[in-house]
Coordinates of C-alpha atoms in Angstrom, one line a residue:
M1 CA -22.3 69.4 155.8
S2 CA -21.5 73.0 155.0
L3 CA -21.6 75.0 151.8
S4 CA -18.0 75.6 150.8
R5 CA -16.7 79.2 150.6
R6 CA -16.1 78.8 146.9
E7 CA -19.6 77.6 146.3
F8 CA -21.0 80.3 148.4
L9 CA -19.2 83.1 146.6
Q10 CA -20.2 81.6 143.3
M11 CA -23.8 81.7 144.4
L12 CA -23.5 85.3 145.4
A13 CA -21.9 86.2 142.1
V14 CA -24.9 84.7 140.3
A15 CA -27.3 86.4 142.7
S16 CA -25.7 89.8 141.9
A17 CA -26.3 89.5 138.2
S18 CA -29.0 91.7 136.7
G19 CA -31.5 88.8 136.3
F20 CA -34.7 88.5 134.4
P21 CA -38.4 88.6 135.3
L22 CA -40.0 85.5 136.6
Q23 CA -43.3 84.5 135.2
G24 CA -46.5 83.9 137.3
G25 CA -48.4 80.7 137.6
A26 CA -46.5 77.5 138.0
G27 CA -43.2 79.5 138.1
T28 CA -41.0 77.6 135.8
K29 CA -42.3 78.9 132.5
G30 CA -40.5 81.8 131.0
A31 CA -37.5 81.8 133.4
K32 CA -34.3 82.5 131.7
A33 CA -30.8 81.3 132.3
G34 CA -28.8 83.6 134.6
S35 CA -31.8 84.6 136.7
P36 CA -30.7 85.3 140.3
Y37 CA -33.5 83.0 141.4
D38 CA -32.1 79.9 139.5
I39 CA -30.9 78.0 142.6
P40 CA -30.1 74.4 142.0
R41 CA -32.3 71.8 143.6
F42 CA -30.5 69.9 146.3
G43 CA -31.5 67.0 148.6
N44 CA -35.0 65.7 149.3
V45 CA -36.4 67.9 152.0
S46 CA -37.0 71.6 151.4
L47 CA -38.2 74.3 153.8
L48 CA -39.2 77.8 152.6
H49 CA -39.2 80.6 155.2
Y50 CA -40.2 84.2 155.6
T51 CA -40.7 86.1 158.8
D52 CA -41.6 89.5 160.2
C53 CA -43.3 90.8 157.2
H54 CA -45.3 93.2 159.4
A55 CA -48.3 93.3 157.2
Q56 CA -46.5 94.9 154.2
L57 CA -48.5 93.6 151.2
L58 CA -46.8 96.0 148.8
P59 CA -43.1 96.3 147.8
V60 CA -41.2 98.7 150.1
Y61 CA -38.0 100.5 150.8
F62 CA -36.4 99.3 154.0
R63 CA -33.0 100.4 155.2
E64 CA -31.0 97.9 157.2
P65 CA -29.3 99.1 160.4
S66 CA -26.0 101.0 160.5
I67 CA -25.6 100.0 164.2
N68 CA -26.3 96.5 165.7
L69 CA -23.9 96.1 168.6
G70 CA -23.0 92.7 170.0
I71 CA -21.8 92.5 173.6
N72 CA -19.7 89.8 175.2
E73 CA -19.4 86.7 173.1
M74 CA -22.0 88.2 170.7
K75 CA -19.5 90.9 169.6
G76 CA -18.4 90.6 166.0
R77 CA -20.7 87.5 165.4
P78 CA -23.7 87.6 163.1
P79 CA -26.1 89.3 163.3
H80 CA -23.9 91.9 164.9
V81 CA -22.0 92.9 161.8
V82 CA -23.1 95.9 159.6
G83 CA -22.1 97.8 156.6
E84 CA -18.7 97.1 155.2
H85 CA -18.0 94.6 158.0
F86 CA -21.0 92.7 156.7
L87 CA -19.8 92.7 153.1
D88 CA -16.3 91.6 154.2
H89 CA -17.7 88.8 156.4
Y90 CA -19.8 87.3 153.6
G91 CA -17.7 88.2 150.6
I92 CA -20.3 90.5 149.0
K93 CA -19.2 93.0 146.4
P94 CA -20.0 96.7 147.3
G95 CA -22.6 98.5 145.2
G96 CA -24.5 95.5 143.9
R97 CA -28.0 94.2 144.5
N98 CA -27.0 92.1 147.5
A99 CA -25.0 94.9 149.1
H100 CA -28.2 97.0 148.8
A101 CA -30.5 94.3 150.1
F102 CA -28.3 93.3 153.1
T103 CA -26.8 96.6 154.2
Y104 CA -27.6 100.3 154.7
L105 CA -24.6 101.4 152.5
N106 CA -25.4 104.1 149.9
F107 CA -29.0 103.3 150.6
V108 CA -30.7 106.2 148.7
E109 CA -28.5 105.8 145.6
L110 CA -29.0 102.0 145.4
A111 CA -32.7 102.2 146.2
Q112 CA -33.2 104.5 143.2
K113 CA -31.1 102.1 141.1
Y114 CA -32.5 98.7 142.2
G115 CA -36.1 99.7 143.2
K116 CA -38.3 98.4 145.9
I117 CA -38.2 95.0 147.5
G118 CA -40.8 92.6 148.7
G119 CA -44.6 92.6 148.3
F120 CA -46.9 89.6 148.6
A121 CA -47.6 89.5 144.9
H122 CA -43.9 89.2 144.0
M123 CA -43.3 86.9 146.9
K124 CA -46.1 84.6 145.6
T125 CA -44.4 84.3 142.2
L126 CA -41.1 83.4 143.8
V127 CA -42.6 81.0 146.3
D128 CA -44.5 79.2 143.5
R129 CA -41.4 79.0 141.3
V130 CA -39.2 77.6 144.1
R131 CA -41.8 75.1 145.2
A132 CA -42.4 73.9 141.6
E133 CA -38.7 72.9 141.6
R134 CA -38.9 71.4 145.1
P135 CA -41.9 69.1 145.2
G136 CA -43.4 68.6 148.7
S137 CA -41.6 71.6 150.2
L138 CA -43.2 73.5 153.1
L139 CA -43.7 77.3 153.5
L140 CA -43.1 78.5 157.0
D141 CA -44.2 81.8 158.4
G142 CA -42.2 83.0 161.4
G143 CA -44.8 85.5 162.8
D144 CA -45.2 89.2 163.1
T145 CA -47.4 88.9 160.0
W146 CA -50.7 90.4 161.1
Q147 CA -49.4 93.7 162.5
G148 CA -47.6 96.7 160.9
S149 CA -50.0 98.3 158.5
A150 CA -53.2 100.4 158.5
T151 CA -55.2 97.9 156.6
S152 CA -54.2 95.1 158.9
L153 CA -55.3 97.2 161.9
W154 CA -58.5 98.3 160.3
T155 CA -59.5 94.8 159.1
N156 CA -58.7 93.2 162.4
A157 CA -55.9 91.3 160.6
Q158 CA -58.2 89.7 158.1
D159 CA -56.3 91.1 155.1
M160 CA -53.1 89.3 156.2
V161 CA -54.9 86.1 157.2
D162 CA -56.3 85.8 153.7
A163 CA -53.0 86.8 152.1
Q164 CA -51.2 84.0 154.1
K165 CA -53.7 81.5 152.7
K166 CA -53.3 82.7 149.2
L167 CA -49.5 82.7 149.5
G168 CA -49.6 79.0 150.5
V169 CA -48.3 79.1 154.0
D170 CA -48.3 75.7 155.7
I171 CA -47.2 76.4 159.2
M172 CA -46.7 79.6 161.4
T173 CA -45.8 80.6 164.9
P174 CA -46.7 84.0 166.5
H175 CA -45.7 87.2 168.3
W176 CA -47.5 90.5 167.5
E177 CA -50.5 88.4 166.4
A178 CA -51.4 88.3 170.2
T179 CA -51.9 92.0 170.2
F180 CA -55.2 91.4 168.5
G181 CA -56.3 89.6 171.6
A182 CA -56.6 85.9 172.6
D183 CA -60.2 85.5 171.2
R184 CA -59.2 86.9 167.8
V185 CA -56.1 84.6 167.5
K186 CA -58.2 81.6 168.4
E187 CA -60.9 82.6 166.0
V188 CA -58.4 82.7 163.1
V189 CA -56.7 79.4 164.1
N190 CA -59.9 77.5 164.6
N191 CA -61.7 78.9 161.5
D192 CA -59.7 80.6 158.8
F193 CA -56.6 78.3 159.3
K194 CA -58.6 75.1 159.8
D195 CA -57.3 72.3 157.6
Q196 CA -54.9 74.7 155.8
I197 CA -52.4 76.4 158.1
D198 CA -51.0 74.8 161.3
F199 CA -50.4 77.3 164.1
V200 CA -47.7 75.9 166.4
A201 CA -46.2 77.1 169.7
Q202 CA -44.7 74.8 172.2
N203 CA -44.2 77.7 174.8
I204 CA -47.7 79.2 175.2
F205 CA -49.5 77.7 178.2
D206 CA -52.8 78.4 180.0
K207 CA -52.0 80.1 183.3
M208 CA -54.5 78.3 185.4
W209 CA -54.3 74.7 184.0
G210 CA -50.7 74.6 182.8
E211 CA -51.9 73.2 179.5
R212 CA -50.6 74.2 176.0
I213 CA -52.9 76.6 174.1
F214 CA -51.7 75.4 170.7
K215 CA -50.1 72.4 169.1
P216 CA -46.4 72.3 170.0
Y217 CA -45.5 70.7 166.6
V218 CA -46.7 69.0 163.5
I219 CA -45.1 66.2 161.5
K220 CA -45.3 66.5 157.7
E221 CA -44.0 64.0 155.2
I222 CA -41.8 65.6 152.6
N223 CA -40.9 63.1 149.8
G224 CA -41.4 60.3 152.3
V225 CA -39.3 61.9 155.0
P226 CA -41.2 62.6 158.3
T227 CA -40.3 66.2 159.2
A228 CA -41.4 67.9 162.4
I229 CA -41.9 71.6 162.7
V230 CA -41.9 72.8 166.3
G231 CA -43.2 76.3 167.1
Q232 CA -41.5 78.8 169.4
A233 CA -43.5 82.0 169.9
F234 CA -41.8 85.1 171.1
P235 CA -41.1 84.3 174.8
Y236 CA -41.6 87.7 176.2
T237 CA -44.9 88.6 174.6
P238 CA -46.8 89.5 177.9
I239 CA -43.9 91.8 178.9
A240 CA -43.1 93.5 175.6
N241 CA -46.8 93.8 174.7
P242 CA -49.9 94.3 176.9
S243 CA -50.6 91.2 179.0
Y244 CA -54.3 92.3 179.3
Q245 CA -54.8 91.3 175.7
I246 CA -53.9 87.7 176.5
P247 CA -54.6 87.5 180.3
N248 CA -54.7 83.8 180.6
W249 CA -51.6 82.9 178.5
T250 CA -48.1 82.5 179.8
Y251 CA -45.0 82.2 177.7
G252 CA -41.2 81.9 178.3
I253 CA -38.2 80.4 176.5
R254 CA -38.9 77.0 178.2
D255 CA -35.7 75.1 177.1
E256 CA -36.7 72.0 179.2
E257 CA -40.1 71.8 177.5
M258 CA -38.6 72.4 174.1
Q259 CA -36.2 69.4 174.6
E260 CA -39.1 67.2 175.7
V261 CA -41.0 68.2 172.6
V262 CA -38.1 67.6 170.3
N263 CA -37.5 64.1 171.9
R264 CA -41.2 63.3 171.5
A265 CA -41.2 64.3 167.9
R266 CA -38.3 62.0 167.3
K267 CA -40.1 59.2 169.0
D268 CA -43.1 59.9 166.8
G269 CA -40.9 59.1 163.8
A270 CA -39.5 62.5 162.8
Q271 CA -36.3 62.1 160.9
V272 CA -35.9 65.9 160.6
V273 CA -36.7 68.4 163.4
I274 CA -37.0 72.1 162.5
V275 CA -37.8 74.8 165.1
L276 CA -39.8 77.7 163.6
S277 CA -38.7 80.3 166.1
H278 CA -39.6 83.9 167.0
N279 CA -36.9 84.1 169.7
G280 CA -34.5 86.5 168.1
M281 CA -31.2 85.3 166.6
D282 CA -29.0 85.5 169.7
V283 CA -31.5 83.5 171.7
D284 CA -31.7 81.0 168.8
I285 CA -27.9 80.6 168.8
K286 CA -27.8 79.9 172.6
M287 CA -30.8 77.5 172.3
A288 CA -29.0 75.7 169.5
S289 CA -25.9 75.3 171.6
Q290 CA -27.8 73.8 174.6
L291 CA -30.4 71.6 173.1
T292 CA -30.0 68.4 171.0
G293 CA -31.9 66.7 168.3
I294 CA -32.7 70.0 166.4
D295 CA -31.5 70.0 162.8
A296 CA -32.3 73.7 162.2
I297 CA -33.8 76.7 163.9
M298 CA -35.4 79.0 161.3
G299 CA -35.8 82.2 163.2
G300 CA -37.2 85.7 163.3
H301 CA -38.1 88.6 165.6
T302 CA -34.9 90.6 165.4
H303 CA -35.2 91.2 161.6
D304 CA -31.7 90.0 160.9
A305 CA -31.1 89.1 157.2
I306 CA -28.3 86.6 157.3
P307 CA -27.3 85.1 153.9
Q308 CA -25.5 82.0 155.3
A309 CA -26.7 79.4 157.9
M310 CA -24.7 79.4 161.1
E311 CA -23.5 76.0 162.3
V312 CA -23.8 75.8 166.0
K313 CA -22.2 72.9 167.9
N314 CA -23.9 71.1 170.8
S315 CA -23.5 67.8 172.7
G316 CA -25.6 66.0 170.2
G317 CA -24.0 67.4 167.0
T318 CA -24.7 70.5 164.9
T319 CA -27.8 72.7 164.6
L320 CA -28.2 75.2 161.8
V321 CA -29.5 78.7 162.7
T322 CA -31.0 80.9 160.0
N323 CA -32.8 84.3 160.1
A324 CA -34.8 85.7 157.1
G325 CA -35.0 89.4 157.6
S326 CA -38.3 91.3 157.5
N327 CA -40.9 93.1 155.4
T328 CA -41.1 90.3 152.8
K329 CA -37.6 91.4 151.6
F330 CA -36.3 87.9 151.6
L331 CA -37.3 84.2 151.1
G332 CA -35.1 81.7 152.9
V333 CA -34.7 78.3 151.2
L334 CA -33.2 75.4 153.2
D335 CA -32.5 72.2 151.3
L336 CA -31.6 69.1 153.2
D337 CA -30.2 65.8 152.0
V338 CA -31.7 63.2 154.3
R339 CA -30.5 59.6 154.1
D340 CA -30.9 56.7 156.5
G341 CA -33.0 58.9 158.8
K342 CA -30.4 61.6 159.2
V343 CA -29.5 65.0 157.7
R344 CA -26.3 64.4 155.7
D345 CA -25.8 67.7 154.0
Y346 CA -27.5 71.0 153.3
R347 CA -27.7 74.1 151.1
Y348 CA -29.1 77.4 152.2
H349 CA -30.1 80.5 150.2
L350 CA -31.6 83.8 151.3
L351 CA -33.1 85.3 148.2
P352 CA -33.8 89.1 148.2
V353 CA -37.3 89.7 146.6
F354 CA -36.5 92.5 144.1
A355 CA -39.9 93.7 142.8
N356 CA -38.4 94.8 139.5
L357 CA -37.0 91.4 138.8
I358 CA -40.1 89.3 139.6
E359 CA -43.4 89.7 138.0
E360 CA -46.3 90.0 140.4
D361 CA -48.7 87.1 140.7
K362 CA -51.9 88.4 139.1
D363 CA -54.3 86.7 141.5
M364 CA -52.4 88.0 144.6
A365 CA -52.1 91.5 143.0
A366 CA -55.9 91.6 142.4
Y367 CA -56.6 90.5 145.9
I368 CA -54.3 93.2 147.4
E369 CA -55.9 95.8 145.2
E370 CA -59.4 94.7 146.3
V371 CA -58.6 94.6 150.0
R372 CA -56.9 98.1 150.0
A373 CA -59.6 99.8 147.8
P374 CA -61.9 101.0 150.6
Y375 CA -58.9 102.7 152.3
K376 CA -57.0 104.2 149.4
D377 CA -57.9 107.8 149.8
R378 CA -56.9 107.8 153.4
L379 CA -53.7 105.8 152.9
N380 CA -52.6 108.1 150.0
E381 CA -53.0 111.4 151.8
E382 CA -49.8 113.3 151.4
L383 CA -48.9 115.0 154.7
A384 CA -45.6 116.6 153.8
V385 CA -42.5 116.1 151.7
T386 CA -39.3 114.8 153.3
D387 CA -35.9 116.4 152.6
D388 CA -34.1 113.5 154.3
L389 CA -34.1 109.7 154.1
L390 CA -36.6 108.6 156.7
Y391 CA -35.9 105.2 158.2
R392 CA -36.4 103.2 161.4
R393 CA -33.8 100.6 162.4
G394 CA -30.7 100.6 164.5
N395 CA -29.9 100.2 168.2
F396 CA -30.5 103.9 169.2
N397 CA -32.5 105.9 166.7
G398 CA -33.7 106.5 163.2
T399 CA -34.8 109.6 161.3
F400 CA -38.5 108.5 161.2
D401 CA -38.3 107.8 165.0
Q402 CA -36.9 111.3 165.5
L403 CA -39.7 112.7 163.4
I404 CA -42.2 111.0 165.7
C405 CA -40.3 112.2 168.9
N406 CA -40.3 115.8 167.6
A407 CA -44.0 115.6 166.7
L408 CA -44.9 114.4 170.2
M409 CA -43.0 117.2 171.9
E410 CA -44.5 119.9 169.6
E411 CA -48.1 118.6 169.7
M412 CA -48.1 117.7 173.4
D413 CA -46.1 120.7 174.6
A414 CA -43.6 118.4 176.3
E415 CA -39.9 118.8 177.4
V416 CA -39.1 115.1 176.7
S417 CA -40.6 112.5 174.4
L418 CA -40.2 108.7 174.5
S419 CA -41.0 106.4 171.5
P420 CA -40.6 102.6 171.5
G421 CA -37.6 101.0 169.9
F422 CA -39.7 99.1 167.4
R423 CA -37.8 97.5 164.4
W424 CA -40.7 97.6 162.0
G425 CA -41.6 100.5 159.7
V426 CA -40.7 101.3 156.1
S427 CA -38.3 103.9 154.7
V428 CA -39.1 107.0 152.7
L429 CA -36.6 108.4 150.2
P430 CA -35.6 112.1 150.1
G431 CA -38.0 114.2 148.0
Q432 CA -40.9 111.8 148.4
P433 CA -44.2 112.8 150.0
I434 CA -44.8 111.3 153.5
T435 CA -48.2 109.7 153.2
F436 CA -50.6 108.7 156.0
E437 CA -49.8 105.1 155.1
H438 CA -46.1 105.7 155.8
V439 CA -47.0 107.0 159.2
M440 CA -49.1 104.0 159.9
T441 CA -46.3 101.6 159.0
Q442 CA -44.4 103.1 162.0
T443 CA -47.3 103.3 164.4
A444 CA -50.1 100.8 163.6
I445 CA -50.7 99.0 166.9
T446 CA -53.8 98.1 169.0
Y447 CA -52.6 100.3 171.9
P448 CA -51.5 103.5 170.2
E449 CA -52.7 106.1 172.7
V450 CA -50.4 109.1 173.4
T451 CA -49.8 110.0 177.1
R452 CA -48.5 113.2 178.8
N453 CA -46.9 112.6 182.2
E454 CA -44.5 114.2 184.6
F455 CA -41.4 111.9 185.2
T456 CA -38.6 112.7 187.6
G457 CA -35.0 112.6 186.3
E458 CA -34.5 109.5 188.3
M459 CA -37.5 107.8 186.6
L460 CA -36.2 108.7 183.2
K461 CA -32.9 107.1 184.0
T462 CA -34.6 104.0 185.3
I463 CA -36.5 103.7 182.0
L464 CA -33.4 104.0 179.9
E465 CA -31.5 101.5 182.2
D466 CA -34.3 98.9 181.9
V467 CA -34.6 99.1 178.2
A468 CA -30.8 99.0 177.8
D469 CA -30.7 95.8 179.8
N470 CA -33.3 94.3 177.6
L471 CA -31.0 95.1 174.6
F472 CA -27.5 94.6 176.0
N473 CA -27.7 91.9 178.7
K474 CA -24.8 89.6 178.4
D475 CA -27.1 86.6 178.5
P476 CA -29.2 86.4 175.4
Y477 CA -32.0 84.7 177.3
Y478 CA -32.6 88.0 179.1
Q479 CA -32.8 90.1 176.0
Q480 CA -36.2 91.0 174.5
G481 CA -35.0 91.8 171.0
G482 CA -36.1 95.4 170.4
D483 CA -33.9 98.5 170.2
M484 CA -33.4 101.4 172.7
V485 CA -36.3 103.7 173.5
R486 CA -36.0 106.7 171.2
T487 CA -35.8 110.1 173.0
G488 CA -36.6 113.7 172.1
G489 CA -35.3 116.6 174.2
L490 CA -33.3 114.1 176.3
S491 CA -29.6 113.3 175.5
Y492 CA -27.4 110.8 177.3
A493 CA -24.3 108.6 177.1
I494 CA -24.4 104.8 177.3
D495 CA -21.8 102.1 178.0
P496 CA -23.4 98.9 176.7
T497 CA -20.7 96.7 178.3
K498 CA -21.7 97.7 181.9
S499 CA -24.3 96.1 184.1
I500 CA -27.9 97.4 184.7
G501 CA -28.0 100.6 186.6
N502 CA -24.5 101.6 185.4
R503 CA -24.9 102.0 181.6
I504 CA -26.6 105.4 181.4
S505 CA -24.8 108.7 182.2
D506 CA -24.5 112.4 181.3
M507 CA -28.3 112.8 180.9
K508 CA -29.4 116.2 179.8
V509 CA -32.7 117.8 178.9
N510 CA -32.5 120.7 176.5
G511 CA -28.8 120.9 177.2
E512 CA -29.1 121.1 181.0
P513 CA -28.0 118.3 183.3
V514 CA -30.9 116.2 184.5
D515 CA -31.9 116.7 188.1
P516 CA -32.9 113.3 189.6
K517 CA -35.6 115.0 191.7
K518 CA -37.0 117.4 189.1
K519 CA -40.1 116.5 187.2
Y520 CA -40.1 116.7 183.4
V521 CA -43.2 116.8 181.2
T522 CA -42.9 113.7 179.0
A523 CA -44.9 112.6 176.0
G524 CA -45.0 108.9 175.0
W525 CA -47.1 106.2 173.5
A526 CA -47.6 102.4 173.4
N527 CA -48.3 101.9 177.1
V528 CA -48.3 98.2 177.9
N529 CA -49.5 98.3 181.5
E530 CA -53.1 99.2 181.1
K531 CA -55.7 100.0 178.5
L532 CA -56.0 103.7 178.0
E533 CA -58.3 106.2 176.3
G534 CA -56.7 108.9 174.2
T535 CA -55.5 110.2 170.8
P536 CA -53.7 107.6 168.7
V537 CA -50.1 108.4 168.0
W538 CA -50.7 108.4 164.2
E539 CA -53.2 111.3 164.5
V540 CA -50.7 113.3 166.6
V541 CA -47.9 112.7 164.0
A542 CA -50.1 113.3 161.0
N543 CA -51.5 116.5 162.4
N544 CA -48.0 117.7 163.0
L545 CA -46.9 116.9 159.5
R546 CA -50.0 118.5 157.9
G547 CA -48.8 121.9 159.2
K548 CA -45.5 121.6 157.4
K549 CA -44.8 121.7 153.7
T550 CA -41.4 119.9 154.0
V551 CA -39.7 118.0 156.8
K552 CA -36.1 118.0 157.6
V553 CA -34.6 116.1 160.6
D554 CA -32.0 118.7 161.7
H555 CA -30.6 116.6 164.6
L556 CA -30.7 112.8 165.1
N557 CA -30.7 112.3 168.8
T558 CA -28.3 109.4 169.3
P559 CA -26.4 108.8 172.6
E560 CA -22.7 109.1 173.1
L561 CA -21.3 105.6 173.0
K562 CA -18.7 104.5 175.6
G563 CA -16.7 101.3 176.3
I564 CA -17.3 99.5 173.0
G565 CA -14.0 100.2 171.2
E566 CA -13.9 99.0 167.6
N567 CA -17.0 97.0 166.9
P568 CA -18.2 95.3 163.6
G569 CA -21.7 96.2 164.7
L570 CA -20.9 99.9 164.3
G571 CA -21.2 101.4 160.9
E572 CA -18.8 104.0 159.6
E573 CA -21.4 106.8 160.0
F574 CA -20.8 106.4 163.7

């Protein structure tokens, strides 16, 4: 059932070739032999998948993490391999296009060489080409589509809703979509998506009545094969995001209900069952090991770009687990050979969307230009020039996160700053201007208000311990998939292998040991507990940058790591 190592390495060799532009329209015209996007058609059921685009309509730079630690049985297992460990694991040659797309290694040099990745106009061309070669295929959207840009925030997600329809999305499941509020989500589902995009989520229920809010699954015929797509929304949405935005909805992983839905889909005639998931990859792997009857889980949330499907054994057979990265950097293509009502074999490709190899679809490009036009002057405001690579992604910090933390302390006159461990937000190369749009890709949420509080040293430790447990709990079902809260002015040590309450030590504020009873003035943002009034974080950061001609992150505030030993999730820069 698996792709042989020889076949896989041959595929990678082809994908690392220089390639040729793809043409718009139907997609097959003008393609030349040797294109990295010439993937042979296989089988009779094809699923195309992208996830976590975070409202990035244009091509971007996005640096993959240099640290993604796995704990317990997750250590050394994808997605917890980075850098050279990643290249070795998948047999990818250093310095090529795939090395750049999938790792952080030599990021600036390779970004300048290979250009930006993604963009809906380029993705549209690629999707149309792949679909033209795979009649009846479905395009799945794994969620986190409506949030992450200024224009999505300012249009109440309408720019992304219309872009999804133009892209040809068939089915989606949500996460950050809920931060626009329950009424807005229902409005889109019942009107914009009606008769075009199915919105599925087996694990979102009405609190009072215990009934599902959305369809748990749909069955589509692909070349005569009934194929069920089951939705799994992010299970911890009311915890990780404000519950007041969806006050009557309850979520959860809900394994028991998932098994019931899978069984029902089979009884309804489905010969193939695919879970379109926003669990996060470690949760998907555990789910695949415990439930039966699922042919593949095509996942998102943790932004892991994994070029080979994982085969997970369970009592009923094998379930494939895939994850398709973020920011429209990748298009996943799962081809299944279904005979006599069962999946007999498969091929999986994760295609990096290199903007300089794929011509943009003219209709999509015109739409993007039109929807962005009213905001261009504000988006293009140049705030300062960066001397460093600015990025967000990694378990503990990123240079753009540090910039935000520093701005919060300076503008709010605070001793300590805390910034959420979000995994979305684009990268900016050294020497480039930092635009207002760049800042918005790091901060554009519907609860952006900055706060200034006094927290005791004990409370600061509690915050760090709670977030660390969300990230490093030994049971994936208790992880929420983000990264550690970023800190300014506050340093600490962490042992991810220990239990909650025992991971954080050696806390210092401005070089002095933290006093558990002392209160420290702390600036932060993205409060999930109550709706606040105040200055949006993007204004605080933008105002700070406007006062500087250039920006240099002199110190990246990362914790001292303890107890992890050698770990493939730890890049060489650590």
